[in-house]
Amino acid sequence: MPHLIIEYTVNIRKEINIPDLLKQVHQVLLSHRELIPIGGLRSRAIALEEYLIADGTEDDAFVHATLKLGKGRTDEEKKLLCNDLFTVMTNYLASLYNEKYLAISLELYEFTLPTYKLNNIHYRYIQEK
């Protein structure tokens, strides 16, 4: 944990560089090392081929990010993370937003129950200290 998942409609694939957007939002999370365990961080983008937006009559688009976190961060820390992520997303997508109908959103999902995981990537970063 944490995981960042960006879903986007394929009708904007040619107009924006999704790998670059993914790198930029991933970097935001890396910049919060006191809150984000680097060995658990995973970011990914998922292109949506099938979708409907609004009444389905226009070539509307969306980019939606979900940040999944385990418990343990304060409300202020979560707000800071989300504000930083959403700022990078909206800045990156600003020109497209001004050119076509586009919805940009971010949600935070915090796990309240235990998660089941096995990850030895953490050891690499523990040994660096």
PDB file of N, CA and C in Angstrom, residues 27-93:
ATOM      1  N   GLN A  27       5.400  10.646  -8.758  1.00  0.00           N
ATOM      2  CA  GLN A  27       6.432  11.473  -8.143  1.00  0.00           C
ATOM      3  C   GLN A  27       5.879  12.279  -6.971  1.00  0.00           C
ATOM      4  N   VAL A  28       4.637  12.730  -7.095  1.00  0.00           N
ATOM      5  CA  VAL A  28       3.998  13.446  -5.979  1.00  0.00           C
ATOM      6  C   VAL A  28       3.979  12.556  -4.743  1.00  0.00           C
ATOM      7  N   LEU A  29       3.581  11.315  -4.923  1.00  0.00           N
ATOM      8  CA  LEU A  29       3.535  10.410  -3.780  1.00  0.00           C
ATOM      9  C   LEU A  29       4.932  10.137  -3.232  1.00  0.00           C
ATOM     10  N   LEU A  30       5.903   9.991  -4.122  1.00  0.00           N
ATOM     11  CA  LEU A  30       7.284   9.787  -3.668  1.00  0.00           C
ATOM     12  C   LEU A  30       7.816  10.987  -2.889  1.00  0.00           C
ATOM     13  N   SER A  31       7.291  12.170  -3.174  1.00  0.00           N
ATOM     14  CA  SER A  31       7.755  13.370  -2.470  1.00  0.00           C
ATOM     15  C   SER A  31       7.238  13.425  -1.028  1.00  0.00           C
ATOM     16  N   HIS A  32       6.338  12.534  -0.681  1.00  0.00           N
ATOM     17  CA  HIS A  32       5.778  12.466   0.682  1.00  0.00           C
ATOM     18  C   HIS A  32       6.266  11.197   1.371  1.00  0.00           C
ATOM     19  N   ARG A  33       7.565  11.028   1.416  1.00  0.00           N
ATOM     20  CA  ARG A  33       8.136   9.789   1.962  1.00  0.00           C
ATOM     21  C   ARG A  33       7.814   9.570   3.431  1.00  0.00           C
ATOM     22  N   GLU A  34       7.516  10.638   4.145  1.00  0.00           N
ATOM     23  CA  GLU A  34       7.151  10.474   5.554  1.00  0.00           C
ATOM     24  C   GLU A  34       5.763   9.852   5.691  1.00  0.00           C
ATOM     25  N   LEU A  35       4.971   9.887   4.621  1.00  0.00           N
ATOM     26  CA  LEU A  35       3.611   9.347   4.640  1.00  0.00           C
ATOM     27  C   LEU A  35       3.447   8.112   3.767  1.00  0.00           C
ATOM     28  N   ILE A  36       4.314   7.964   2.779  1.00  0.00           N
ATOM     29  CA  ILE A  36       4.165   6.913   1.774  1.00  0.00           C
ATOM     30  C   ILE A  36       5.348   5.948   1.856  1.00  0.00           C
ATOM     31  N   PRO A  37       5.095   4.697   2.196  1.00  0.00           N
ATOM     32  CA  PRO A  37       6.186   3.717   2.181  1.00  0.00           C
ATOM     33  C   PRO A  37       6.545   3.384   0.735  1.00  0.00           C
ATOM     34  N   ILE A  38       7.727   3.774   0.328  1.00  0.00           N
ATOM     35  CA  ILE A  38       8.132   3.675  -1.076  1.00  0.00           C
ATOM     36  C   ILE A  38       8.044   2.244  -1.603  1.00  0.00           C
ATOM     37  N   GLY A  39       8.384   1.265  -0.789  1.00  0.00           N
ATOM     38  CA  GLY A  39       8.367  -0.125  -1.240  1.00  0.00           C
ATOM     39  C   GLY A  39       6.973  -0.668  -1.508  1.00  0.00           C
ATOM     40  N   GLY A  40       5.966  -0.002  -0.987  1.00  0.00           N
ATOM     41  CA  GLY A  40       4.591  -0.451  -1.202  1.00  0.00           C
ATOM     42  C   GLY A  40       3.856   0.326  -2.265  1.00  0.00           C
ATOM     43  N   LEU A  41       4.486   1.357  -2.799  1.00  0.00           N
ATOM     44  CA  LEU A  41       3.810   2.248  -3.742  1.00  0.00           C
ATOM     45  C   LEU A  41       3.658   1.603  -5.112  1.00  0.00           C
ATOM     46  N   ARG A  42       2.432   1.657  -5.625  1.00  0.00           N
ATOM     47  CA  ARG A  42       2.128   1.176  -6.969  1.00  0.00           C
ATOM     48  C   ARG A  42       1.198   2.167  -7.633  1.00  0.00           C
ATOM     49  N   SER A  43       1.552   2.574  -8.827  1.00  0.00           N
ATOM     50  CA  SER A  43       0.695   3.464  -9.617  1.00  0.00           C
ATOM     51  C   SER A  43       0.429   2.802 -10.957  1.00  0.00           C
ATOM     52  N   ARG A  44      -0.774   2.951 -11.428  1.00  0.00           N
ATOM     53  CA  ARG A  44      -1.131   2.357 -12.711  1.00  0.00           C
ATOM     54  C   ARG A  44      -2.243   3.144 -13.368  1.00  0.00           C
ATOM     55  N   ALA A  45      -2.309   3.010 -14.684  1.00  0.00           N
ATOM     56  CA  ALA A  45      -3.355   3.665 -15.462  1.00  0.00           C
ATOM     57  C   ALA A  45      -4.115   2.596 -16.223  1.00  0.00           C
ATOM     58  N   ILE A  46      -5.409   2.775 -16.277  1.00  0.00           N
ATOM     59  CA  ILE A  46      -6.283   1.823 -16.948  1.00  0.00           C
ATOM     60  C   ILE A  46      -7.108   2.578 -17.980  1.00  0.00           C
ATOM     61  N   ALA A  47      -6.962   2.179 -19.233  1.00  0.00           N
ATOM     62  CA  ALA A  47      -7.741   2.788 -20.311  1.00  0.00           C
ATOM     63  C   ALA A  47      -9.112   2.127 -20.353  1.00  0.00           C
ATOM     64  N   LEU A  48     -10.128   2.952 -20.434  1.00  0.00           N
ATOM     65  CA  LEU A  48     -11.496   2.449 -20.484  1.00  0.00           C
ATOM     66  C   LEU A  48     -12.025   2.520 -21.906  1.00  0.00           C
ATOM     67  N   GLU A  49     -12.284   1.377 -22.471  1.00  0.00           N
ATOM     68  CA  GLU A  49     -12.799   1.284 -23.833  1.00  0.00           C
ATOM     69  C   GLU A  49     -14.314   1.483 -23.873  1.00  0.00           C
ATOM     70  N   GLU A  50     -14.983   1.006 -22.860  1.00  0.00           N
ATOM     71  CA  GLU A  50     -16.440   1.070 -22.813  1.00  0.00           C
ATOM     72  C   GLU A  50     -16.858   1.951 -21.644  1.00  0.00           C
ATOM     73  N   TYR A  51     -17.605   2.986 -21.944  1.00  0.00           N
ATOM     74  CA  TYR A  51     -18.032   3.936 -20.921  1.00  0.00           C
ATOM     75  C   TYR A  51     -19.178   4.773 -21.485  1.00  0.00           C
ATOM     76  N   LEU A  52     -19.921   5.367 -20.594  1.00  0.00           N
ATOM     77  CA  LEU A  52     -20.931   6.364 -20.933  1.00  0.00           C
ATOM     78  C   LEU A  52     -20.737   7.530 -19.990  1.00  0.00           C
ATOM     79  N   ILE A  53     -20.858   8.725 -20.526  1.00  0.00           N
ATOM     80  CA  ILE A  53     -20.705   9.939 -19.715  1.00  0.00           C
ATOM     81  C   ILE A  53     -21.915  10.827 -20.005  1.00  0.00           C
ATOM     82  N   ALA A  54     -22.466  11.373 -18.937  1.00  0.00           N
ATOM     83  CA  ALA A  54     -23.645  12.248 -19.048  1.00  0.00           C
ATOM     84  C   ALA A  54     -24.739  11.524 -19.832  1.00  0.00           C
ATOM     85  N   ASP A  55     -25.288  12.167 -20.862  1.00  0.00           N
ATOM     86  CA  ASP A  55     -26.367  11.520 -21.615  1.00  0.00           C
ATOM     87  C   ASP A  55     -25.857  10.654 -22.758  1.00  0.00           C
ATOM     88  N   GLY A  56     -24.534  10.550 -22.906  1.00  0.00           N
ATOM     89  CA  GLY A  56     -23.940   9.680 -23.895  1.00  0.00           C
ATOM     90  C   GLY A  56     -23.970  10.188 -25.324  1.00  0.00           C
ATOM     91  N   THR A  57     -24.371  11.443 -25.522  1.00  0.00           N
ATOM     92  CA  THR A  57     -24.516  11.948 -26.890  1.00  0.00           C
ATOM     93  C   THR A  57     -23.295  12.706 -27.394  1.00  0.00           C
ATOM     94  N   GLU A  58     -22.369  13.022 -26.528  1.00  0.00           N
ATOM     95  CA  GLU A  58     -21.182  13.795 -26.919  1.00  0.00           C
ATOM     96  C   GLU A  58     -19.922  12.958 -26.715  1.00  0.00           C
ATOM     97  N   ASP A  59     -18.808  13.465 -27.186  1.00  0.00           N
ATOM     98  CA  ASP A  59     -17.515  12.817 -27.034  1.00  0.00           C
ATOM     99  C   ASP A  59     -16.855  13.296 -25.736  1.00  0.00           C
ATOM    100  N   ASP A  60     -17.594  13.174 -24.641  1.00  0.00           N
ATOM    101  CA  ASP A  60     -17.076  13.580 -23.338  1.00  0.00           C
ATOM    102  C   ASP A  60     -15.987  12.612 -22.887  1.00  0.00           C
ATOM    103  N   ALA A  61     -15.185  13.065 -21.922  1.00  0.00           N
ATOM    104  CA  ALA A  61     -14.089  12.242 -21.425  1.00  0.00           C
ATOM    105  C   ALA A  61     -13.957  12.425 -19.920  1.00  0.00           C
ATOM    106  N   PHE A  62     -13.232  11.487 -19.308  1.00  0.00           N
ATOM    107  CA  PHE A  62     -12.901  11.684 -17.900  1.00  0.00           C
ATOM    108  C   PHE A  62     -11.571  11.045 -17.559  1.00  0.00           C
ATOM    109  N   VAL A  63     -10.982  11.591 -16.502  1.00  0.00           N
ATOM    110  CA  VAL A  63      -9.804  11.022 -15.858  1.00  0.00           C
ATOM    111  C   VAL A  63     -10.146  10.965 -14.380  1.00  0.00           C
ATOM    112  N   HIS A  64     -10.132   9.765 -13.840  1.00  0.00           N
ATOM    113  CA  HIS A  64     -10.476   9.580 -12.432  1.00  0.00           C
ATOM    114  C   HIS A  64      -9.351   8.823 -11.747  1.00  0.00           C
ATOM    115  N   ALA A  65      -8.900   9.351 -10.635  1.00  0.00           N
ATOM    116  CA  ALA A  65      -7.851   8.691  -9.854  1.00  0.00           C
ATOM    117  C   ALA A  65      -8.414   8.225  -8.525  1.00  0.00           C
ATOM    118  N   THR A  66      -8.000   7.058  -8.129  1.00  0.00           N
ATOM    119  CA  THR A  66      -8.339   6.519  -6.815  1.00  0.00           C
ATOM    120  C   THR A  66      -7.038   6.276  -6.073  1.00  0.00           C
ATOM    121  N   LEU A  67      -6.906   6.884  -4.920  1.00  0.00           N
ATOM    122  CA  LEU A  67      -5.753   6.658  -4.050  1.00  0.00           C
ATOM    123  C   LEU A  67      -6.208   5.749  -2.913  1.00  0.00           C
ATOM    124  N   LYS A  68      -5.595   4.585  -2.835  1.00  0.00           N
ATOM    125  CA  LYS A  68      -5.935   3.625  -1.783  1.00  0.00           C
ATOM    126  C   LYS A  68      -4.821   3.621  -0.748  1.00  0.00           C
ATOM    127  N   LEU A  69      -5.212   3.836   0.499  1.00  0.00           N
ATOM    128  CA  LEU A  69      -4.248   3.913   1.597  1.00  0.00           C
ATOM    129  C   LEU A  69      -4.667   3.001   2.738  1.00  0.00           C
ATOM    130  N   GLY A  70      -3.690   2.513   3.456  1.00  0.00           N
ATOM    131  CA  GLY A  70      -3.973   1.846   4.715  1.00  0.00           C
ATOM    132  C   GLY A  70      -4.211   2.883   5.798  1.00  0.00           C
ATOM    133  N   LYS A  71      -4.686   2.431   6.924  1.00  0.00           N
ATOM    134  CA  LYS A  71      -4.945   3.338   8.049  1.00  0.00           C
ATOM    135  C   LYS A  71      -3.642   3.919   8.585  1.00  0.00           C
ATOM    136  N   GLY A  72      -3.779   5.027   9.324  1.00  0.00           N
ATOM    137  CA  GLY A  72      -2.626   5.533  10.053  1.00  0.00           C
ATOM    138  C   GLY A  72      -2.221   6.955   9.746  1.00  0.00           C
ATOM    139  N   ARG A  73      -2.876   7.610   8.804  1.00  0.00           N
ATOM    140  CA  ARG A  73      -2.536   9.004   8.494  1.00  0.00           C
ATOM    141  C   ARG A  73      -3.619   9.921   9.039  1.00  0.00           C
ATOM    142  N   THR A  74      -3.209  11.106   9.436  1.00  0.00           N
ATOM    143  CA  THR A  74      -4.186  12.067   9.951  1.00  0.00           C
ATOM    144  C   THR A  74      -5.019  12.629   8.798  1.00  0.00           C
ATOM    145  N   ASP A  75      -6.120  13.253   9.152  1.00  0.00           N
ATOM    146  CA  ASP A  75      -6.952  13.906   8.126  1.00  0.00           C
ATOM    147  C   ASP A  75      -6.160  14.974   7.397  1.00  0.00           C
ATOM    148  N   GLU A  76      -5.313  15.707   8.111  1.00  0.00           N
ATOM    149  CA  GLU A  76      -4.501  16.753   7.490  1.00  0.00           C
ATOM    150  C   GLU A  76      -3.501  16.153   6.504  1.00  0.00           C
ATOM    151  N   GLU A  77      -2.890  15.043   6.871  1.00  0.00           N
ATOM    152  CA  GLU A  77      -1.931  14.387   5.978  1.00  0.00           C
ATOM    153  C   GLU A  77      -2.631  13.870   4.719  1.00  0.00           C
ATOM    154  N   LYS A  78      -3.801  13.277   4.879  1.00  0.00           N
ATOM    155  CA  LYS A  78      -4.555  12.777   3.721  1.00  0.00           C
ATOM    156  C   LYS A  78      -4.993  13.930   2.824  1.00  0.00           C
ATOM    157  N   LYS A  79      -5.395  15.013   3.434  1.00  0.00           N
ATOM    158  CA  LYS A  79      -5.795  16.184   2.641  1.00  0.00           C
ATOM    159  C   LYS A  79      -4.605  16.740   1.861  1.00  0.00           C
ATOM    160  N   LEU A  80      -3.447  16.816   2.480  1.00  0.00           N
ATOM    161  CA  LEU A  80      -2.240  17.292   1.805  1.00  0.00           C
ATOM    162  C   LEU A  80      -1.896  16.407   0.606  1.00  0.00           C
ATOM    163  N   LEU A  81      -1.908  15.093   0.798  1.00  0.00           N
ATOM    164  CA  LEU A  81      -1.635  14.162  -0.299  1.00  0.00           C
ATOM    165  C   LEU A  81      -2.611  14.376  -1.457  1.00  0.00           C
ATOM    166  N   CYS A  82      -3.892  14.413  -1.134  1.00  0.00           N
ATOM    167  CA  CYS A  82      -4.912  14.550  -2.180  1.00  0.00           C
ATOM    168  C   CYS A  82      -4.836  15.910  -2.860  1.00  0.00           C
ATOM    169  N   ASN A  83      -4.600  16.962  -2.106  1.00  0.00           N
ATOM    170  CA  ASN A  83      -4.462  18.287  -2.720  1.00  0.00           C
ATOM    171  C   ASN A  83      -3.283  18.318  -3.694  1.00  0.00           C
ATOM    172  N   ASP A  84      -2.163  17.755  -3.282  1.00  0.00           N
ATOM    173  CA  ASP A  84      -0.989  17.737  -4.156  1.00  0.00           C
ATOM    174  C   ASP A  84      -1.249  16.910  -5.417  1.00  0.00           C
ATOM    175  N   LEU A  85      -1.864  15.746  -5.253  1.00  0.00           N
ATOM    176  CA  LEU A  85      -2.181  14.905  -6.410  1.00  0.00           C
ATOM    177  C   LEU A  85      -3.147  15.605  -7.365  1.00  0.00           C
ATOM    178  N   PHE A  86      -4.217  16.172  -6.804  1.00  0.00           N
ATOM    179  CA  PHE A  86      -5.231  16.796  -7.655  1.00  0.00           C
ATOM    180  C   PHE A  86      -4.668  18.023  -8.365  1.00  0.00           C
ATOM    181  N   THR A  87      -3.783  18.750  -7.715  1.00  0.00           N
ATOM    182  CA  THR A  87      -3.146  19.904  -8.353  1.00  0.00           C
ATOM    183  C   THR A  87      -2.324  19.467  -9.560  1.00  0.00           C
ATOM    184  N   VAL A  88      -1.531  18.414  -9.405  1.00  0.00           N
ATOM    185  CA  VAL A  88      -0.735  17.917 -10.531  1.00  0.00           C
ATOM    186  C   VAL A  88      -1.648  17.432 -11.655  1.00  0.00           C
ATOM    187  N   MET A  89      -2.697  16.710 -11.301  1.00  0.00           N
ATOM    188  CA  MET A  89      -3.622  16.214 -12.325  1.00  0.00           C
ATOM    189  C   MET A  89      -4.282  17.359 -13.088  1.00  0.00           C
ATOM    190  N   THR A  90      -4.818  18.326 -12.367  1.00  0.00           N
ATOM    191  CA  THR A  90      -5.544  19.410 -13.041  1.00  0.00           C
ATOM    192  C   THR A  90      -4.596  20.299 -13.844  1.00  0.00           C
ATOM    193  N   ASN A  91      -3.391  20.529 -13.341  1.00  0.00           N
ATOM    194  CA  ASN A  91      -2.415  21.297 -14.113  1.00  0.00           C
ATOM    195  C   ASN A  91      -2.031  20.554 -15.392  1.00  0.00           C
ATOM    196  N   TYR A  92      -1.800  19.258 -15.278  1.00  0.00           N
ATOM    197  CA  TYR A  92      -1.406  18.461 -16.431  1.00  0.00           C
ATOM    198  C   TYR A  92      -2.515  18.421 -17.484  1.00  0.00           C
ATOM    199  N   LEU A  93      -3.742  18.369 -17.032  1.00  0.00           N
ATOM    200  CA  LEU A  93      -4.881  18.216 -17.944  1.00  0.00           C
ATOM    201  C   LEU A  93      -5.540  19.541 -18.316  1.00  0.00           C
TER     202      LEU A  93
END
